Coordinates of C-alpha atoms in Angstrom, one line a residue:
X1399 CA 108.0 132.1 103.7
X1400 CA 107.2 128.5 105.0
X1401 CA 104.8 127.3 107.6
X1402 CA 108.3 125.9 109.5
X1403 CA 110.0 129.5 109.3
X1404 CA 106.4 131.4 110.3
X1405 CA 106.2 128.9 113.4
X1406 CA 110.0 130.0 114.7
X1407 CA 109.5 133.7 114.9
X1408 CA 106.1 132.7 116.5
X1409 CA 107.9 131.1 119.1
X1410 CA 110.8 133.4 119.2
X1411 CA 111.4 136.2 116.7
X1412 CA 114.9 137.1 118.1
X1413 CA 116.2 132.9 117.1
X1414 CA 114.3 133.1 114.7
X1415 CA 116.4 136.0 113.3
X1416 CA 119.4 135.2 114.2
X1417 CA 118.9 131.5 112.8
X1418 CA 117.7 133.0 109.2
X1419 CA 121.2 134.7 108.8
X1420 CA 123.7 132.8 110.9
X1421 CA 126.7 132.2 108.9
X1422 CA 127.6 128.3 107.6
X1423 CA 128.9 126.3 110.4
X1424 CA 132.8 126.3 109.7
X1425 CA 132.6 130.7 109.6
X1426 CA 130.5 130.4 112.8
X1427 CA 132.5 132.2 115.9
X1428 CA 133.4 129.5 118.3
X1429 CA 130.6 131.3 121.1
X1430 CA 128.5 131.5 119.0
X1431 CA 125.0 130.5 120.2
X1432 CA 123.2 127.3 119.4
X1433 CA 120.0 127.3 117.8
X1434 CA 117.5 124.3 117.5
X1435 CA 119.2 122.2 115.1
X1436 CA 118.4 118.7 113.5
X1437 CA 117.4 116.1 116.5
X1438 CA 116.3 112.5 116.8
X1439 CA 112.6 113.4 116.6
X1440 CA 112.6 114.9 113.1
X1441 CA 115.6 111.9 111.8
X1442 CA 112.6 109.7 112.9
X1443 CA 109.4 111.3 111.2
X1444 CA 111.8 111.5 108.4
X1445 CA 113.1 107.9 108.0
X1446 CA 109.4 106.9 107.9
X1447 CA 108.4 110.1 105.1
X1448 CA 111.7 109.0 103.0
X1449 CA 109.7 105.2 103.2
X1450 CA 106.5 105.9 102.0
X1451 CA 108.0 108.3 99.2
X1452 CA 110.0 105.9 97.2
X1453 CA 113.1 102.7 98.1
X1454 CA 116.0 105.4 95.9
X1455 CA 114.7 108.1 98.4
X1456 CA 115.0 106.2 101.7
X1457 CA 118.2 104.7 100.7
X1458 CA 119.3 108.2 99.5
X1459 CA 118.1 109.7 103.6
X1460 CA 119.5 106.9 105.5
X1461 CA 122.8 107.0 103.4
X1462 CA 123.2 111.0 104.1
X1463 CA 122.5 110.6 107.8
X1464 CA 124.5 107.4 108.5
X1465 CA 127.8 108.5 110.8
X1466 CA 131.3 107.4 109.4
X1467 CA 134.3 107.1 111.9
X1468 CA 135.8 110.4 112.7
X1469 CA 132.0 112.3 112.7
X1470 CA 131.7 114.4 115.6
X1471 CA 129.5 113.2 118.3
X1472 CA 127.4 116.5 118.9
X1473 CA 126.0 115.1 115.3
X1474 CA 122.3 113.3 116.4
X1475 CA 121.6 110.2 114.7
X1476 CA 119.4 107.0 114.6
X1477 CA 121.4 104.9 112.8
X1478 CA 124.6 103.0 113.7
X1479 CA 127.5 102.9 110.9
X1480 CA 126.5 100.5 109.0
X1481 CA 123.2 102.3 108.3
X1482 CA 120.8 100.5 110.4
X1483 CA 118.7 101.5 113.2
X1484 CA 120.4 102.0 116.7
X1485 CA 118.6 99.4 119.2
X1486 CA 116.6 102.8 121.1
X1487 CA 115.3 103.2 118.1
X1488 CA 113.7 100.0 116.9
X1489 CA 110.3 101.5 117.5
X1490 CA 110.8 103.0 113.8
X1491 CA 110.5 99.5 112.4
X1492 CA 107.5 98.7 114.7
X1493 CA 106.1 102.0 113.0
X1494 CA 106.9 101.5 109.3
X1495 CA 105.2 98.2 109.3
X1496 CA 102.1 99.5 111.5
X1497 CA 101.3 102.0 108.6
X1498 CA 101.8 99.4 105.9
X1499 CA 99.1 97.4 107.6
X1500 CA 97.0 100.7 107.6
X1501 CA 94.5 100.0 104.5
X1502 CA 92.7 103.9 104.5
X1503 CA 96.3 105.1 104.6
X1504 CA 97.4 102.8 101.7
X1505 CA 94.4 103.9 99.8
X1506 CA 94.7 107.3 100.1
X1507 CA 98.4 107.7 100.5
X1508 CA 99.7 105.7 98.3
X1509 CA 97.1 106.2 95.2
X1510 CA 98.6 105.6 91.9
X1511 CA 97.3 109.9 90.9
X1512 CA 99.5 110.8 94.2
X1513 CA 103.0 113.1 93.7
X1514 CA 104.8 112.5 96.8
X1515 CA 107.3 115.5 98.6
X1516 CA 105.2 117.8 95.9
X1517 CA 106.3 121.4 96.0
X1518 CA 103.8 124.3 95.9
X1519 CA 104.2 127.8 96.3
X1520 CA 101.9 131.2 95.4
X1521 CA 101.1 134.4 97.1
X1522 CA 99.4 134.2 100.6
X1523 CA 97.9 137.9 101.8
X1524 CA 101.1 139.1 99.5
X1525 CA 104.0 137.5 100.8
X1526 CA 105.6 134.6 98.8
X1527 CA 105.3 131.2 100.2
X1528 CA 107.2 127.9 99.4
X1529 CA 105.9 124.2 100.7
X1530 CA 106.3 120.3 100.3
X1531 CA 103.4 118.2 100.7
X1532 CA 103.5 114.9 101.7
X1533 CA 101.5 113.3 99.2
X1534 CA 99.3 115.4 97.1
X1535 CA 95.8 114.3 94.6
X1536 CA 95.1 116.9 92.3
X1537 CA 92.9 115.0 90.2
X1538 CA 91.0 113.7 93.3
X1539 CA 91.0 116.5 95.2
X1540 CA 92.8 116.0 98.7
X1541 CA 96.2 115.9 100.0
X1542 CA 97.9 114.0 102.9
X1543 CA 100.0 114.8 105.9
X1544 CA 102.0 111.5 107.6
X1545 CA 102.7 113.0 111.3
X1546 CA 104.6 111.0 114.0
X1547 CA 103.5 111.7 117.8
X1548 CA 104.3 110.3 120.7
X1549 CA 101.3 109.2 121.8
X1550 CA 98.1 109.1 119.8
X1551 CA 95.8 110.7 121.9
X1552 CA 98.4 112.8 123.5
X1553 CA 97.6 116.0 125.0
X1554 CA 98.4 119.0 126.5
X1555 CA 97.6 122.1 128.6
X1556 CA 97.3 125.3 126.9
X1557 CA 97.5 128.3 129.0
X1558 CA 95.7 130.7 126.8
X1559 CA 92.5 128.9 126.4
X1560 CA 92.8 127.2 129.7
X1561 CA 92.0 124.1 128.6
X1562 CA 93.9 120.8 127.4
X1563 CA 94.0 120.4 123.2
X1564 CA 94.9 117.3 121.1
X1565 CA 99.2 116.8 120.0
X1566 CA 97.6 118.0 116.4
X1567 CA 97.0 121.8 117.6
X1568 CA 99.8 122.0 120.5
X1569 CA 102.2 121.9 117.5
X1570 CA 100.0 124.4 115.5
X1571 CA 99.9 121.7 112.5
X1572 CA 96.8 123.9 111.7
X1573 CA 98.6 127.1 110.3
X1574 CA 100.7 124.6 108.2
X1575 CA 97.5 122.8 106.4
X1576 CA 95.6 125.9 106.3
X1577 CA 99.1 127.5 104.2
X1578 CA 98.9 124.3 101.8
X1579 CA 95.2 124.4 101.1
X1580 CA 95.1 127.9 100.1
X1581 CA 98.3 127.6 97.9
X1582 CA 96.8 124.6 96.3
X1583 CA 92.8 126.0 96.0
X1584 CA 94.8 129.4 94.3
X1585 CA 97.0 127.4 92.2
X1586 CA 94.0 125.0 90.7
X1587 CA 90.9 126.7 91.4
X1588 CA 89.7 123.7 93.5
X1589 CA 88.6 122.2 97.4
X1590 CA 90.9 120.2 98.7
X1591 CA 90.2 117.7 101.5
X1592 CA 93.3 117.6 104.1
X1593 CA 93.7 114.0 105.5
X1594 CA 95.9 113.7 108.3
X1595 CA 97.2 110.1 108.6
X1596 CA 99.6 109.8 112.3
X1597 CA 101.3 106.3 114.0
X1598 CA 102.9 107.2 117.8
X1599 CA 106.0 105.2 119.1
X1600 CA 104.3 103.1 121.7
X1601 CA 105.9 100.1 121.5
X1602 CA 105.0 96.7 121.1
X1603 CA 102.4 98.2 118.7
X1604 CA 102.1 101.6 117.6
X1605 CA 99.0 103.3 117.1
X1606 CA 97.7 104.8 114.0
X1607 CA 94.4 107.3 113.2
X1608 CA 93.3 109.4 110.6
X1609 CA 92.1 112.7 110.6
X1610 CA 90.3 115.4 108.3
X1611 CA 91.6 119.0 109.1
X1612 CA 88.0 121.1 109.4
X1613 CA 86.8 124.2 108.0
X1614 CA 87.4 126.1 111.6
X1615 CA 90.9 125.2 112.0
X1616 CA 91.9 126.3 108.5
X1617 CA 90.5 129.3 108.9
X1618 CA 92.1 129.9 112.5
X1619 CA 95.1 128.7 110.9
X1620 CA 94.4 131.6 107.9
X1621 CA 93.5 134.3 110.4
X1622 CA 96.8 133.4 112.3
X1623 CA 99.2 134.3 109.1
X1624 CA 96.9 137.4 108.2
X1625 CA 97.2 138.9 111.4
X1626 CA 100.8 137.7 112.1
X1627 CA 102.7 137.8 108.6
X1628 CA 103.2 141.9 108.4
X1629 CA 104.6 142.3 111.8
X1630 CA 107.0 139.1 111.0
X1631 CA 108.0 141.0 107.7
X1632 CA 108.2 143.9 110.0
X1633 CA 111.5 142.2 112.2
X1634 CA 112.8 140.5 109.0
X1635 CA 113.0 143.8 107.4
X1636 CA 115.3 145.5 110.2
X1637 CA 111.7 147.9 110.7
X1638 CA 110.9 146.0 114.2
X1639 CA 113.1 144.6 116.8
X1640 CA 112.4 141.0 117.4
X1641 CA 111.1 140.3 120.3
X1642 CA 113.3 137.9 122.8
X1643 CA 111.2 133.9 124.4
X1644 CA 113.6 134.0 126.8
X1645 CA 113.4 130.2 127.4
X1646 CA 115.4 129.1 124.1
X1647 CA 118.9 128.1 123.7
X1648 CA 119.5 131.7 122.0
X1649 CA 117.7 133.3 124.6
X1650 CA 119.5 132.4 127.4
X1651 CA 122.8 132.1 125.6
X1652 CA 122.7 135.7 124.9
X1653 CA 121.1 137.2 128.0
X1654 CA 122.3 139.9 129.6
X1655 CA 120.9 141.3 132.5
X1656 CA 120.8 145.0 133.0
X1657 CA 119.9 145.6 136.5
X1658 CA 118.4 143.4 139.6
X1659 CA 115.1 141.4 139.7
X1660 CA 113.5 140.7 142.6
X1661 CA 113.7 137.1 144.0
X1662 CA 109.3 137.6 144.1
X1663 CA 109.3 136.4 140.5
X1664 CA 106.7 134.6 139.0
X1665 CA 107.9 131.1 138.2

């Protein structure tokens, strides 16, 4: 299990699913419905991780994702063909070089103790679980998460508390740094701080912050995999149906409605 695979069958168990065991692209049946694939969003947040990792692995990302003649164009990309960043997306550079101005980040980041993209895994409530951290201090204690937001102090409305929260809990980052805490504390029988260290794309210059993830949204984050993980293992093992969004692209390519609705629906 990852934090990534945990938050798709949160949103939708029946994508979810069907995205875990869809066949490779070229055995794929022409209909056969799109899931959320790769977009510009994630090329971006991973052009800047690939910087601060190390020069071999950015040139190694920008080389795999730059298009050659002949690529089909349902393929997203940032870069044009010779491998440089398409003009909509000249932000990036504005972001890269924001964050090498950021001293706390540098410090903490970038330590000489720090193992960047370090893999973890262990046991959480019984399940295996896999994970890359961003850039991870054993010896000090802490480990860092590099987010990219559109806006800094963007937020939005959340229906089931009624209230508006912060870009960092809209996008449940809390469940994924509450998974990589515990894996770490089991691993080396030790705290670990979680710093949080996010630029946004406002352009002509992009903001940056830095958080600490606290003790109550770890253990929300906890309480959400305890109470969530067996009926997930539930619809994985072919014991529970998945349960259907209806809003996603898998949703509404497979719909099939069995009968009428009335026109008095809630909207």
């Amino acid at each position: 299990m990852s934090a990534t695979w945990f938050k798709k069958f949160e949103e939708c168990e029946a994508s979810a699913l069907y995205e875990l065991s869809e066949p490779p692209e070229e055995l794929r049946p022409a209909n056969a419905p799109k899931t959320e694939g790769v977009t510009p969003a994630m090329l971006v947040g991973n052009h800047i991780h690939s910087y601060f990792e190390s020069g071999k692995s950015h040139q190694e990302f920008v080389e795999e994702h730059t298009p050659v003649r002949g690529d089909s164009k349902d393929e997203p990309t940032i870069y044009t063909q010779k491998g440089k960043l398409l003009s909509k997306y000249s932000y990036v550079d504005l972001m890269v070089k924001r964050m090498e101005r950021f001293d706390l980040f540098n410090y903490f980041y970038n330590a000489p103790e720090c193992q960047k993209e370090a893999i973890i895994s262990g046991q959480i409530f019984g399940v295996n679980w896999k994970g890359k951290i961003d850039s991870l201090n054993v010896e000090k204690g802490y480990f860092c998460d590099l987010k990219t937001t559109a806006e800094i102090d963007r937020d939005f409305y959340n229906p089931a508390i009624r209230d508006r929260e912060l870009w960092f809990d809209h996008w449940n980052y809390g469940l994924q740094m509450a998974a990589y805490k515990k894996l770490l504390q089991d691993q080396y029988h030790k705290p670990f701080h979680v710093f949080i260290f996010a630029v946004d794309k406002k352009t002509p210059e992009p903001a940056i912050e830095s958080f600490e993830v606290d003790y109550g949204r770890i253990e929300k984050g906890l309480k959400e995999i305890e109470e969530y993980q067996p009926l997930l293992m539930d619809v994985i093992a072919g014991k529970t149906k998945p349960i259907r969004c209806g809003k996603c692209n898998y949703c509404r390519a497979t719909y099939q409605p069995t009968g009428f609705k009335s026109l008095d629906i809630e909207i």
